[in-house]
PDB file of C-alpha atoms and ligand atoms in Angstrom:
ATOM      1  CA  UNK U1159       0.000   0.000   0.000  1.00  0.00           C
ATOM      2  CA  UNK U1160       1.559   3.328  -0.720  1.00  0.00           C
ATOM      3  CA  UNK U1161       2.471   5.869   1.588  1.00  0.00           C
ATOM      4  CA  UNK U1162      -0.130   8.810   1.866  1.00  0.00           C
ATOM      5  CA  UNK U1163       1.290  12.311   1.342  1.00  0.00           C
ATOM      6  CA  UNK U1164      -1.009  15.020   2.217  1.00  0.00           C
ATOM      7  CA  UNK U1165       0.597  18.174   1.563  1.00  0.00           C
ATOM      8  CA  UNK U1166      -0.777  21.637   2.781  1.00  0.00           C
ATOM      9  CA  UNK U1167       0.441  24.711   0.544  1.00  0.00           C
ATOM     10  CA  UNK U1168       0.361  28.538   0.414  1.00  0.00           C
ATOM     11  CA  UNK U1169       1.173  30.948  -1.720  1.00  0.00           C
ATOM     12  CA  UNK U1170       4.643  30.484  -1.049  1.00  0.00           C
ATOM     13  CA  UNK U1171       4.213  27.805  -3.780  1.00  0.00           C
ATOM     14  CA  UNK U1172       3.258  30.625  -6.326  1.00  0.00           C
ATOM     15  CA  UNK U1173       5.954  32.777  -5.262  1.00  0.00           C
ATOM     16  CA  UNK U1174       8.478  30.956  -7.916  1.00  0.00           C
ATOM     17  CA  UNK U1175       5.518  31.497 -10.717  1.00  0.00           C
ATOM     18  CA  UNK U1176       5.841  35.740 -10.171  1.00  0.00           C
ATOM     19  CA  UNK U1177       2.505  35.459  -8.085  1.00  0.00           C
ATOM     20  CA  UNK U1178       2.307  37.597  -5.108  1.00  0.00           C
ATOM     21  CA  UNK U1179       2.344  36.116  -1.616  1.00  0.00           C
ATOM     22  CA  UNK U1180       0.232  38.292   0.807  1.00  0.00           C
ATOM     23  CA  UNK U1181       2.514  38.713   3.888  1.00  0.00           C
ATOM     24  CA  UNK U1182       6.132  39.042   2.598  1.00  0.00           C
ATOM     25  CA  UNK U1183       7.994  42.177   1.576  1.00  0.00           C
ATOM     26  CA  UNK U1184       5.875  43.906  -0.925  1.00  0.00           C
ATOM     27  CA  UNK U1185       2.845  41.655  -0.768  1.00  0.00           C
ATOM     28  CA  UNK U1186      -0.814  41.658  -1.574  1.00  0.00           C
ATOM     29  CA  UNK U1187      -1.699  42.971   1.998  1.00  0.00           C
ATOM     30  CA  UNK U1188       1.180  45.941   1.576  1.00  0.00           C
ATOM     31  CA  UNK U1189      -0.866  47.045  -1.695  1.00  0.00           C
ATOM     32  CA  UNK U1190      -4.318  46.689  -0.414  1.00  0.00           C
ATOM     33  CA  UNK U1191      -6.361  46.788   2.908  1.00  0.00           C
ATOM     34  CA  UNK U1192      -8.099  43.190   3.221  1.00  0.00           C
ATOM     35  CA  UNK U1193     -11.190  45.038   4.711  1.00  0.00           C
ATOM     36  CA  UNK U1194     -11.198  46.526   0.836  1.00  0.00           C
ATOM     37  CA  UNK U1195     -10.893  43.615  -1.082  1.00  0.00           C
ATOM     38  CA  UNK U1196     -11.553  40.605   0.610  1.00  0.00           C
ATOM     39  CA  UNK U1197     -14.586  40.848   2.963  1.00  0.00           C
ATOM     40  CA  UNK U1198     -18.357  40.161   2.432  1.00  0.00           C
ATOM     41  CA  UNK U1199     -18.863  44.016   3.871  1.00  0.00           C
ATOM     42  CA  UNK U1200     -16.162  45.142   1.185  1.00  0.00           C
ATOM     43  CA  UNK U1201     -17.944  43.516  -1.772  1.00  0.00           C
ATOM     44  CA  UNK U1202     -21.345  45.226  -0.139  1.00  0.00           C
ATOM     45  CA  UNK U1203     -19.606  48.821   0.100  1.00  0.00           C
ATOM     46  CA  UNK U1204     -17.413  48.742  -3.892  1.00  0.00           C
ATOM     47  CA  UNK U1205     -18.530  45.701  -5.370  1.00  0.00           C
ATOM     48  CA  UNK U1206     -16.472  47.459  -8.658  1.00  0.00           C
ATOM     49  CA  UNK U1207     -13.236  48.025  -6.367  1.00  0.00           C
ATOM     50  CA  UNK U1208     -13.174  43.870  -5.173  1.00  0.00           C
ATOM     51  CA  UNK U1209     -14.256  42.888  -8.597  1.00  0.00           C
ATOM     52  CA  UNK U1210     -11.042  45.225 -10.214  1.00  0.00           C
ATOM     53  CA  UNK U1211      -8.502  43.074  -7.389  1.00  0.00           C
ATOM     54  CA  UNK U1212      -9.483  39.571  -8.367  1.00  0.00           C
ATOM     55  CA  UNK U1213      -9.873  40.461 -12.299  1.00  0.00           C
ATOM     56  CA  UNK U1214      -6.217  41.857 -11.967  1.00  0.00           C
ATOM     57  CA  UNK U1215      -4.711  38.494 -10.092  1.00  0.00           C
ATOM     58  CA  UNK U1216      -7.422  36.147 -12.896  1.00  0.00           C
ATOM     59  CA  UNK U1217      -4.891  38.385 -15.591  1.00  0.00           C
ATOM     60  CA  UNK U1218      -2.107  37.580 -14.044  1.00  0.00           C
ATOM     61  CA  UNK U1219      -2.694  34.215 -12.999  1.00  0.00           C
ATOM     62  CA  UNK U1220      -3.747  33.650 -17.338  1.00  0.00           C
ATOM     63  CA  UNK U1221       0.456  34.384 -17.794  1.00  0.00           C
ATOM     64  CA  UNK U1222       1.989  33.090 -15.314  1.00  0.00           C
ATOM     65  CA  UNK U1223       3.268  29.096 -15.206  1.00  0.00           C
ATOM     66  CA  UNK U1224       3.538  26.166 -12.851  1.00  0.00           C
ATOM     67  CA  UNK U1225       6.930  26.329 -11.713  1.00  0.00           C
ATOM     68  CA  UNK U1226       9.283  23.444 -10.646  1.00  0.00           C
ATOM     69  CA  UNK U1227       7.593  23.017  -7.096  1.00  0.00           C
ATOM     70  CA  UNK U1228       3.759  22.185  -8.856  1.00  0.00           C
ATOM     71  CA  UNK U1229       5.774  19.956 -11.368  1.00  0.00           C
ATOM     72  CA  UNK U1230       7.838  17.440  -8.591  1.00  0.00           C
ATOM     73  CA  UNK U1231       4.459  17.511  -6.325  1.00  0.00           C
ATOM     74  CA  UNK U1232       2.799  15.936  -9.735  1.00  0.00           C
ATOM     75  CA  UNK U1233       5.915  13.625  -9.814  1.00  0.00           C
ATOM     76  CA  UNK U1234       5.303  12.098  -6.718  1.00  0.00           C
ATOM     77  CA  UNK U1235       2.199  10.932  -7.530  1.00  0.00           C
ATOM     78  CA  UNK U1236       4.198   8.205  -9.112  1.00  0.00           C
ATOM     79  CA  UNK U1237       5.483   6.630  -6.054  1.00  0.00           C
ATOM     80  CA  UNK U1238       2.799   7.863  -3.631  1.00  0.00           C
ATOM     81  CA  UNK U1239      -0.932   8.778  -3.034  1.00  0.00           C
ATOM     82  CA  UNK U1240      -0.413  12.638  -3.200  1.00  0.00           C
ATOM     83  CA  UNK U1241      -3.218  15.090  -1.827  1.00  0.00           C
ATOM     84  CA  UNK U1242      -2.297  18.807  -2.187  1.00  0.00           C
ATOM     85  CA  UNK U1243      -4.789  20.892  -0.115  1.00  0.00           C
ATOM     86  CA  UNK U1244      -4.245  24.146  -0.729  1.00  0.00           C
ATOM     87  CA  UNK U1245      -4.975  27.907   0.007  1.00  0.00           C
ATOM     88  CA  UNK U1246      -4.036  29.405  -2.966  1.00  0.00           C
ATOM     89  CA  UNK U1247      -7.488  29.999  -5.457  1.00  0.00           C
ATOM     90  CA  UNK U1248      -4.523  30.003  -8.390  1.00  0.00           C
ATOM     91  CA  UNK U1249      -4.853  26.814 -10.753  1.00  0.00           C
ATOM     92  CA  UNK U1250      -1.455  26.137 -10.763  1.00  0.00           C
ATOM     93  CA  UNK U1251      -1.001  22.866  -9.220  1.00  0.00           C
ATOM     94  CA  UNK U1252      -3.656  21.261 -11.321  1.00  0.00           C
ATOM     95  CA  UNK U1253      -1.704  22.894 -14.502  1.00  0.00           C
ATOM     96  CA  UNK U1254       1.600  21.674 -12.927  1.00  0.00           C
ATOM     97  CA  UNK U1255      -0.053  17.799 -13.231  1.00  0.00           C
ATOM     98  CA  UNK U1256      -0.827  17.209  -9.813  1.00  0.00           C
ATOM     99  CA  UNK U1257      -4.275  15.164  -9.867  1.00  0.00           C
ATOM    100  CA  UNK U1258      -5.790  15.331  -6.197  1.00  0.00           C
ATOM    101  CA  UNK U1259      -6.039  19.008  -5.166  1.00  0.00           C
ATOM    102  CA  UNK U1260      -8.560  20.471  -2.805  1.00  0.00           C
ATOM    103  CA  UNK U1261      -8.728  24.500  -2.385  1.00  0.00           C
ATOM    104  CA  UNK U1262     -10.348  25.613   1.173  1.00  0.00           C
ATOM    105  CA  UNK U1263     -10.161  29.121  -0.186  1.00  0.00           C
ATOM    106  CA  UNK U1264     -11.642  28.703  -3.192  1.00  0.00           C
ATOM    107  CA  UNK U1265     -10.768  29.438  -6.922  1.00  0.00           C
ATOM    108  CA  UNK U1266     -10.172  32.247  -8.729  1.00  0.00           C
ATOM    109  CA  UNK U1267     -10.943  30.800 -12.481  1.00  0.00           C
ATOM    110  CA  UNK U1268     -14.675  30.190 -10.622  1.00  0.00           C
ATOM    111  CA  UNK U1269     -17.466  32.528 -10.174  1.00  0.00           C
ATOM    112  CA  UNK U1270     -20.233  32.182  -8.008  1.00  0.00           C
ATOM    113  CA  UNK U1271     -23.858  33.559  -7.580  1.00  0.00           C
ATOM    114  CA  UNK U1272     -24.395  36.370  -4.792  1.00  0.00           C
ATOM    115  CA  UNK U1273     -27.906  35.242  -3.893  1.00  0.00           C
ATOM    116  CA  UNK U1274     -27.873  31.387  -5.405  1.00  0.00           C
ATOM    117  CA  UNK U1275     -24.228  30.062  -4.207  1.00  0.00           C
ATOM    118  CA  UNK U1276     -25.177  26.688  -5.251  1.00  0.00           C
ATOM    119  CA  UNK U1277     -24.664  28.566  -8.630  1.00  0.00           C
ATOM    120  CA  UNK U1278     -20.589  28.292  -9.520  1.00  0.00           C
ATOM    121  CA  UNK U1279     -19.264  29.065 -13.497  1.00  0.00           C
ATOM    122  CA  UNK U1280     -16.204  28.031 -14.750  1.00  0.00           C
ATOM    123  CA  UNK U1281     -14.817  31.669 -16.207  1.00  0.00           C
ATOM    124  CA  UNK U1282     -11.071  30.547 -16.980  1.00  0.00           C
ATOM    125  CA  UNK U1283      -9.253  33.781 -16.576  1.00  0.00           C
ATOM    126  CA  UNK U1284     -12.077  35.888 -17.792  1.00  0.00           C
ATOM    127  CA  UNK U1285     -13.248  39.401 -15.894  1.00  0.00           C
ATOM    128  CA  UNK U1286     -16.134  39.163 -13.287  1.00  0.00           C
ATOM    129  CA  UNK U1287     -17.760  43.140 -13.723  1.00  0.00           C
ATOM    130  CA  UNK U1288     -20.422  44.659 -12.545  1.00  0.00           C
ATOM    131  CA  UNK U1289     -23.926  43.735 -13.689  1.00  0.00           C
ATOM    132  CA  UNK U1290     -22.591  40.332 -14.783  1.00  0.00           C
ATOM    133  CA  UNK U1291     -25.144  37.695 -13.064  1.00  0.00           C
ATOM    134  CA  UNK U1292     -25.981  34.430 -12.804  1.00  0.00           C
ATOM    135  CA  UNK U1293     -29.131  32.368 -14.706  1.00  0.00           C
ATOM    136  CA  UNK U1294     -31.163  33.889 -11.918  1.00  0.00           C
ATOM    137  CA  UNK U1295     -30.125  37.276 -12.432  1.00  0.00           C
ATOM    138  CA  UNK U1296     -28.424  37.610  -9.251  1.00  0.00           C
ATOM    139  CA  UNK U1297     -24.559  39.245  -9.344  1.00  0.00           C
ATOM    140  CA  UNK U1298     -21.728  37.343  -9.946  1.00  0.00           C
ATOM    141  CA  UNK U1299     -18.944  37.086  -7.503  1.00  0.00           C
ATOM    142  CA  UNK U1300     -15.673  35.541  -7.049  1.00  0.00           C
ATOM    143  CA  UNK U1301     -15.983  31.624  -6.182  1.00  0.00           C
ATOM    144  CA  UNK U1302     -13.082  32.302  -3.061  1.00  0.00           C
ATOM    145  CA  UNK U1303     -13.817  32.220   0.186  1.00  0.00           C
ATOM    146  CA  UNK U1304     -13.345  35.844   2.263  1.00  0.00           C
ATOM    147  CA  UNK U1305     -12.434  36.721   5.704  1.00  0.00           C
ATOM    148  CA  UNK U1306     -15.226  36.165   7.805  1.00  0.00           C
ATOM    149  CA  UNK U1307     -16.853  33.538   5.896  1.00  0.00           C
ATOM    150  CA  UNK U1308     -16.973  30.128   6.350  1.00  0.00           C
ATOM    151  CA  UNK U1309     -14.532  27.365   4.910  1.00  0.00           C
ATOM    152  CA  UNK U1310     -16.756  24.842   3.070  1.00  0.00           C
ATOM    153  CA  UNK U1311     -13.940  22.228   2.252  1.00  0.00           C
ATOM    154  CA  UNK U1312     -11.915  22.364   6.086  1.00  0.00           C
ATOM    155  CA  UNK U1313     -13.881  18.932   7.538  1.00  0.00           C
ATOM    156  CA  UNK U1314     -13.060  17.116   4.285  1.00  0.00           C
ATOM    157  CA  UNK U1315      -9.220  18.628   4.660  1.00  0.00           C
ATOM    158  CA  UNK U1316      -8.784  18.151   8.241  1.00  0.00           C
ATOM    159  CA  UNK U1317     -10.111  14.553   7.404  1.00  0.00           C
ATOM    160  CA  UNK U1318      -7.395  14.012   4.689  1.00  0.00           C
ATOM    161  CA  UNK U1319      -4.743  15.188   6.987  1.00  0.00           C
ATOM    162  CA  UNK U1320      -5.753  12.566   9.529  1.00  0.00           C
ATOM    163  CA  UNK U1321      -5.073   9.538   7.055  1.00  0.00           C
ATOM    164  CA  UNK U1322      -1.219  11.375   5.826  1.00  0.00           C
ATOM    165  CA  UNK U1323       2.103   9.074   6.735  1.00  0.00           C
ATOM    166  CA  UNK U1324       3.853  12.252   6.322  1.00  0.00           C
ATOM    167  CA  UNK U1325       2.426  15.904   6.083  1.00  0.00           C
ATOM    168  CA  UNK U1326       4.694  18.643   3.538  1.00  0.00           C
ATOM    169  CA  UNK U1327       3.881  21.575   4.294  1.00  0.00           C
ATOM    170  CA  UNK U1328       4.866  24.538   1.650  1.00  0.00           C
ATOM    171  CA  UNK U1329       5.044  27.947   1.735  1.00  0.00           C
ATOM    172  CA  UNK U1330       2.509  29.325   3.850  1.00  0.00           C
ATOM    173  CA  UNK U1331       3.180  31.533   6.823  1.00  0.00           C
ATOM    174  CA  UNK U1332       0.263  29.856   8.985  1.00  0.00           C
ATOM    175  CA  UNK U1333      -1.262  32.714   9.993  1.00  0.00           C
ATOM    176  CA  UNK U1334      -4.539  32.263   8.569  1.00  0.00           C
ATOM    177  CA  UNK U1335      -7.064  29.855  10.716  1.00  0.00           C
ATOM    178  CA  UNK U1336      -9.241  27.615  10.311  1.00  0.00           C
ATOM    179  CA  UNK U1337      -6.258  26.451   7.362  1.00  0.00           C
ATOM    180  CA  UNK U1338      -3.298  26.369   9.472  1.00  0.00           C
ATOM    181  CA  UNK U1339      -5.245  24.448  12.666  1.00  0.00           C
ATOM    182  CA  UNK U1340      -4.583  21.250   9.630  1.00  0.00           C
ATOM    183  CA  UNK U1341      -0.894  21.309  10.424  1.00  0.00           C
ATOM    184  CA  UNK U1342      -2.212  20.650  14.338  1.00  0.00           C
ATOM    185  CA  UNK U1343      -4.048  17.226  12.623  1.00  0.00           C
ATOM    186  CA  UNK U1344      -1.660  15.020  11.946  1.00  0.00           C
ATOM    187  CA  UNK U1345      -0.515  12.299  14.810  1.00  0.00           C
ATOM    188  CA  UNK U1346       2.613  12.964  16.533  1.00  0.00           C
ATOM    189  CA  UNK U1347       4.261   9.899  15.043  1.00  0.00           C
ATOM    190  CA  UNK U1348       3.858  11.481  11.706  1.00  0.00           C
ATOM    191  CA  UNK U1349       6.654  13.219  10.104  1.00  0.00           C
ATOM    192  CA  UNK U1350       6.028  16.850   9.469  1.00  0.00           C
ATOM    193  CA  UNK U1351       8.340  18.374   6.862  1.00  0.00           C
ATOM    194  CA  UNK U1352       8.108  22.626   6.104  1.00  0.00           C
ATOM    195  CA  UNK U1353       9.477  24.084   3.151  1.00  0.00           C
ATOM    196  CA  UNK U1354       9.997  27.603   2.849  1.00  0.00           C
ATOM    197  CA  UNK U1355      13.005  30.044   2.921  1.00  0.00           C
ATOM    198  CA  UNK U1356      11.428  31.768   6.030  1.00  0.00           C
ATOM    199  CA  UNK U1357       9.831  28.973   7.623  1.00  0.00           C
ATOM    200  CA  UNK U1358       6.940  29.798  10.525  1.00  0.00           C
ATOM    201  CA  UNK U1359       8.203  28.942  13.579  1.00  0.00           C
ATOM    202  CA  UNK U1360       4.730  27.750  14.759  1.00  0.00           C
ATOM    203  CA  UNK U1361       6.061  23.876  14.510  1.00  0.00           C
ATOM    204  CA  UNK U1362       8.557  22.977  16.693  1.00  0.00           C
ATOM    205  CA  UNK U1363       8.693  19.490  15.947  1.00  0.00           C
ATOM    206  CA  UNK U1364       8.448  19.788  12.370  1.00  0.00           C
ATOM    207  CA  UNK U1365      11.881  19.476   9.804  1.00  0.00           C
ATOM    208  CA  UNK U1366      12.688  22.406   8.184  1.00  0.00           C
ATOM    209  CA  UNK U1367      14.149  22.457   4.753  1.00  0.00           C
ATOM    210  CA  UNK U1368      15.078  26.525   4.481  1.00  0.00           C
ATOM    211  CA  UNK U1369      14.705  26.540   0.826  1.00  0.00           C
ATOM    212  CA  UNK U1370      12.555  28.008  -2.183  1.00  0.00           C
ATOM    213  CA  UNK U1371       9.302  25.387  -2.929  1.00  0.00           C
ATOM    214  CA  UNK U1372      11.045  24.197  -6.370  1.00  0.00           C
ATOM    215  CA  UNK U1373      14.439  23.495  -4.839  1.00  0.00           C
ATOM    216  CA  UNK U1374      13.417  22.267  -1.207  1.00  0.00           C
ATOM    217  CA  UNK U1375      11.023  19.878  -3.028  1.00  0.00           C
ATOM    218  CA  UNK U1376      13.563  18.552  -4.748  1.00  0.00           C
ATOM    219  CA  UNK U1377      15.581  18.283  -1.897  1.00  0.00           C
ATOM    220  CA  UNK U1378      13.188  16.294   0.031  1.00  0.00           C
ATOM    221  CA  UNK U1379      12.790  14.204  -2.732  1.00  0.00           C
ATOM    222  CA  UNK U1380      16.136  13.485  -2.987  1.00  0.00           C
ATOM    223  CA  UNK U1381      16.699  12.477   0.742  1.00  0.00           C
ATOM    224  CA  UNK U1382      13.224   9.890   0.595  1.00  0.00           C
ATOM    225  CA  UNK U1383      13.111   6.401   0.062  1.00  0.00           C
ATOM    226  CA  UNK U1384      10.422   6.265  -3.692  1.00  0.00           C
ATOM    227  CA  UNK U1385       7.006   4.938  -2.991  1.00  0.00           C
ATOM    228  CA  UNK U1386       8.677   2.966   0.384  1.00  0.00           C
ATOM    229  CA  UNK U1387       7.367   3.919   4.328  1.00  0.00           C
ATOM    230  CA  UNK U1388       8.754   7.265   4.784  1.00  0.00           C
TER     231      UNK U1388
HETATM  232  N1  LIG C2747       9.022  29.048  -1.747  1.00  0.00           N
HETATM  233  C1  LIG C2747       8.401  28.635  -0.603  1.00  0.00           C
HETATM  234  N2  LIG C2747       7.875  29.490   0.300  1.00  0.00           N
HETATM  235  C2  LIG C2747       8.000  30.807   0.041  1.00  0.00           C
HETATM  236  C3  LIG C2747       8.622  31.321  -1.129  1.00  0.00           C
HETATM  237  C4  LIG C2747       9.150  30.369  -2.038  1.00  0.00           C
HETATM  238  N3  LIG C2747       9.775  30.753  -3.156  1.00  0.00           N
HETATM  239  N4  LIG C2747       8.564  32.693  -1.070  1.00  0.00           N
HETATM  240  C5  LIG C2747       7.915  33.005   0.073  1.00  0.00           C
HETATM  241  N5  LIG C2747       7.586  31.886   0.747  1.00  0.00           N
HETATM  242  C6  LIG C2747       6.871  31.750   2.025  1.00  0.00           C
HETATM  243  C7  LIG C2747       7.004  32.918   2.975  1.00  0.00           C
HETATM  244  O1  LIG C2747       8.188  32.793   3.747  1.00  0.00           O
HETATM  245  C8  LIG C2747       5.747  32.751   3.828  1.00  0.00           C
HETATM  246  O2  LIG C2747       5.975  31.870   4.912  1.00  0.00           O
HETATM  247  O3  LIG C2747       5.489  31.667   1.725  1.00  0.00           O
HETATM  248  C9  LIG C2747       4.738  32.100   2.863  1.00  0.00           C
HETATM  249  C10 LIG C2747       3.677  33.060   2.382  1.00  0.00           C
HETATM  250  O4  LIG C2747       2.876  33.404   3.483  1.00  0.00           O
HETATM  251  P1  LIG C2747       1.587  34.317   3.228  1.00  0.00           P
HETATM  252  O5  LIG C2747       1.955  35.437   2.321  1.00  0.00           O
HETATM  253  O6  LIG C2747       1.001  34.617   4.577  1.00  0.00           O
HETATM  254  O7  LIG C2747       0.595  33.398   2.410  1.00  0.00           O
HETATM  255  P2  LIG C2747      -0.346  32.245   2.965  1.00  0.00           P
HETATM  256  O8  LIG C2747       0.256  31.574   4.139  1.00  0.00           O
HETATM  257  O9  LIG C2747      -0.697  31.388   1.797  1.00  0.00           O
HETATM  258  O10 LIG C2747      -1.663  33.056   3.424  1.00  0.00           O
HETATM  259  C11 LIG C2747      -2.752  32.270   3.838  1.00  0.00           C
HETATM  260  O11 LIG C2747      -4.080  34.281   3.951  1.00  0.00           O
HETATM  261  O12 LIG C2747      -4.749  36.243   3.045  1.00  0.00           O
HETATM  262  C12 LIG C2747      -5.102  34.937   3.225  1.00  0.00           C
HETATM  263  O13 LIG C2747      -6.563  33.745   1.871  1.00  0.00           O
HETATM  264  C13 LIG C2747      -5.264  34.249   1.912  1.00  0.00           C
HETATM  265  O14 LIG C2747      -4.798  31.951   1.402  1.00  0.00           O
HETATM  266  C14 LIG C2747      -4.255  33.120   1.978  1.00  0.00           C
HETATM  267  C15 LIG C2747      -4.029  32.953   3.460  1.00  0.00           C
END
C-alpha cells in the first residue's frame, strides 16, 4: 500500500511562478487593505473596487506558469498517493499535473452567484464586472472564500490530513485559521516536513528544509526512500 502524502500549501508555492504572496515584503496585503478587497462588507460597500482586485490576479494568474515546485508535487504521484490541499485559489497545481487538489479558499478561475451560491461558473481567466449575473439574475462574484466567511472544504481537509504518513507543508506563513489548525491534525508519530526560505516557527517538531518550494522539493525528494514507508 503506498504511503499517503497530504501536503498543505500557500502561496509560497506561487511565489516561484511571479505570483504575489500576501505577507512578505511587498505583498498583496502591503498594496491593499483586506477590509477593501476581501470581505463580504467590502464587496457590499465597492462591489467594482473587489471585482477590479481579483480580475487583476485572474490576468495575471492567465500568464503566469507552474513552476518546478507544482511539477515534482505531480511527480510524486508516481510513487505515492499525493493530496495537495491548498490555500491558494490560483490553478497552478492542477496545470503543474498534480491530480488530487482540494482549495479551502476557493478558486479564482470560478465565479459564483451572490444570492444562489449553489450557482458556480467556470470563467477561466475571464473578468467578473459589474452587472454580470448568474441564470437567476443575481450578481456574480468571485468563487473564493473571504475573511469572515466560512470554509466549506476544512472537515473534508482536516479529514485528509488525519489519514497522511507524512504531512509537507509549503510555503505558507500559517497565519490564517481555520487552514493552518490542519498542520495541528496530523498524529505525533507522523513526520512533518516545512518548506519555505522563512519557515513559521509555529512547529517545533516539524523538519525544516530553508529553501525556495522548487528546490526544497527537490531536496526532500532526494533524501526519501520512492514509494517505500517514509
Ligand atoms: N518558496 C516557498 N515558500 C516561500 C517562497 C518560495 N519561493 N517565497 C515566500 N515563501 C513563504 C514565505 O516565507 C511565507 O511563509 O510563503 C509564505 C507566504 O505566506 P503568506 O503570504 O502569509 O501566504 P499564505 O500563508 O498562503 O496566506 C494564507 O491568507 O490572506 C489569506 O486567503 C489568503 O490563502 C491566503 C491565506
Amino acid at each position: 500500500m503506498q504511503d499517503h502524502i497530504v501536503v498543505l500549501t500557500g502561496a509560497g508555492m506561487s511565489a516561484e511562478s511571479g505570483l504575489s504572496t500576501f505577507r512578505d515584503n511587498g505583498g498583496l496585503w502591503e498594496q491593499y487593505s483586506v477590509y477593501d478587497v476581501a470581505t463580504p462588507e467590502a464587496f457590499e460597500r465597492n462591489r467594482e473596487l473587489v471585482l477590479r482586485f481579483y480580475n487583476e490576479r485572474r490576468r495575471q494568474l492567465e500568464h503566469a506558469q507552474p513552476n518546478r515546485g507544482h511539477q515534482l508535487l505531480a511527480q510524486l504521484e508516481k510513487d505515492y498517493r499525493v493530496t495537495v490541499i491548498t490555500q491558494n485559489v490560483d490553478d497552478l497545481h492542477e496545470r503543474g499535473g498534480s491530480s488530487n487538489v482540494l482549495h479551502l479558499h476557493g478558486e479564482l478561475t470560478k465565479a459564483r452567484s451572490l444570492d444562489h451560491p449553489e450557482l458556480i461558473y467556470d470563467i477561466g481567466y475571464a473578468d467578473i464586472n459589474p452587472g454580470d449575473t448568474c441564470d437567476r439574475g443575481s450578481q456574480l462574484r468571485p468563487h473564493v472564500v473571504w475573511f469572515g466567511e466560512e470554509v466549506p472544504m476544512l472537515d473534508a481537509a482536516a479529514e485528509l490530513v488525519r489519514t497522511a504518513d507524512h504531512l509537507l507543508i509549503v510555503g505558507t506563513s500559517l497565519q490564517v485559521y481555520p487552514a493552518a489548525s490542519l498542520a495541528h491534525e496530523v498524529d505525533m508519530t507522523v513526520p512533518i516536513t516545512v518548506i519555505d526560505p522563512d519557515a513559521p516557527g509555529s512547529l517545533v517538531r516539524a523538519r525544516v528544509i530553508r529553501k525556495g518550494a522548487g528546490e526544497g522539493l527537490a531536496e526532500w525528494m532526494e533524501k526519501t526512500p520512492r514509494g517505500g514507508a517514509i
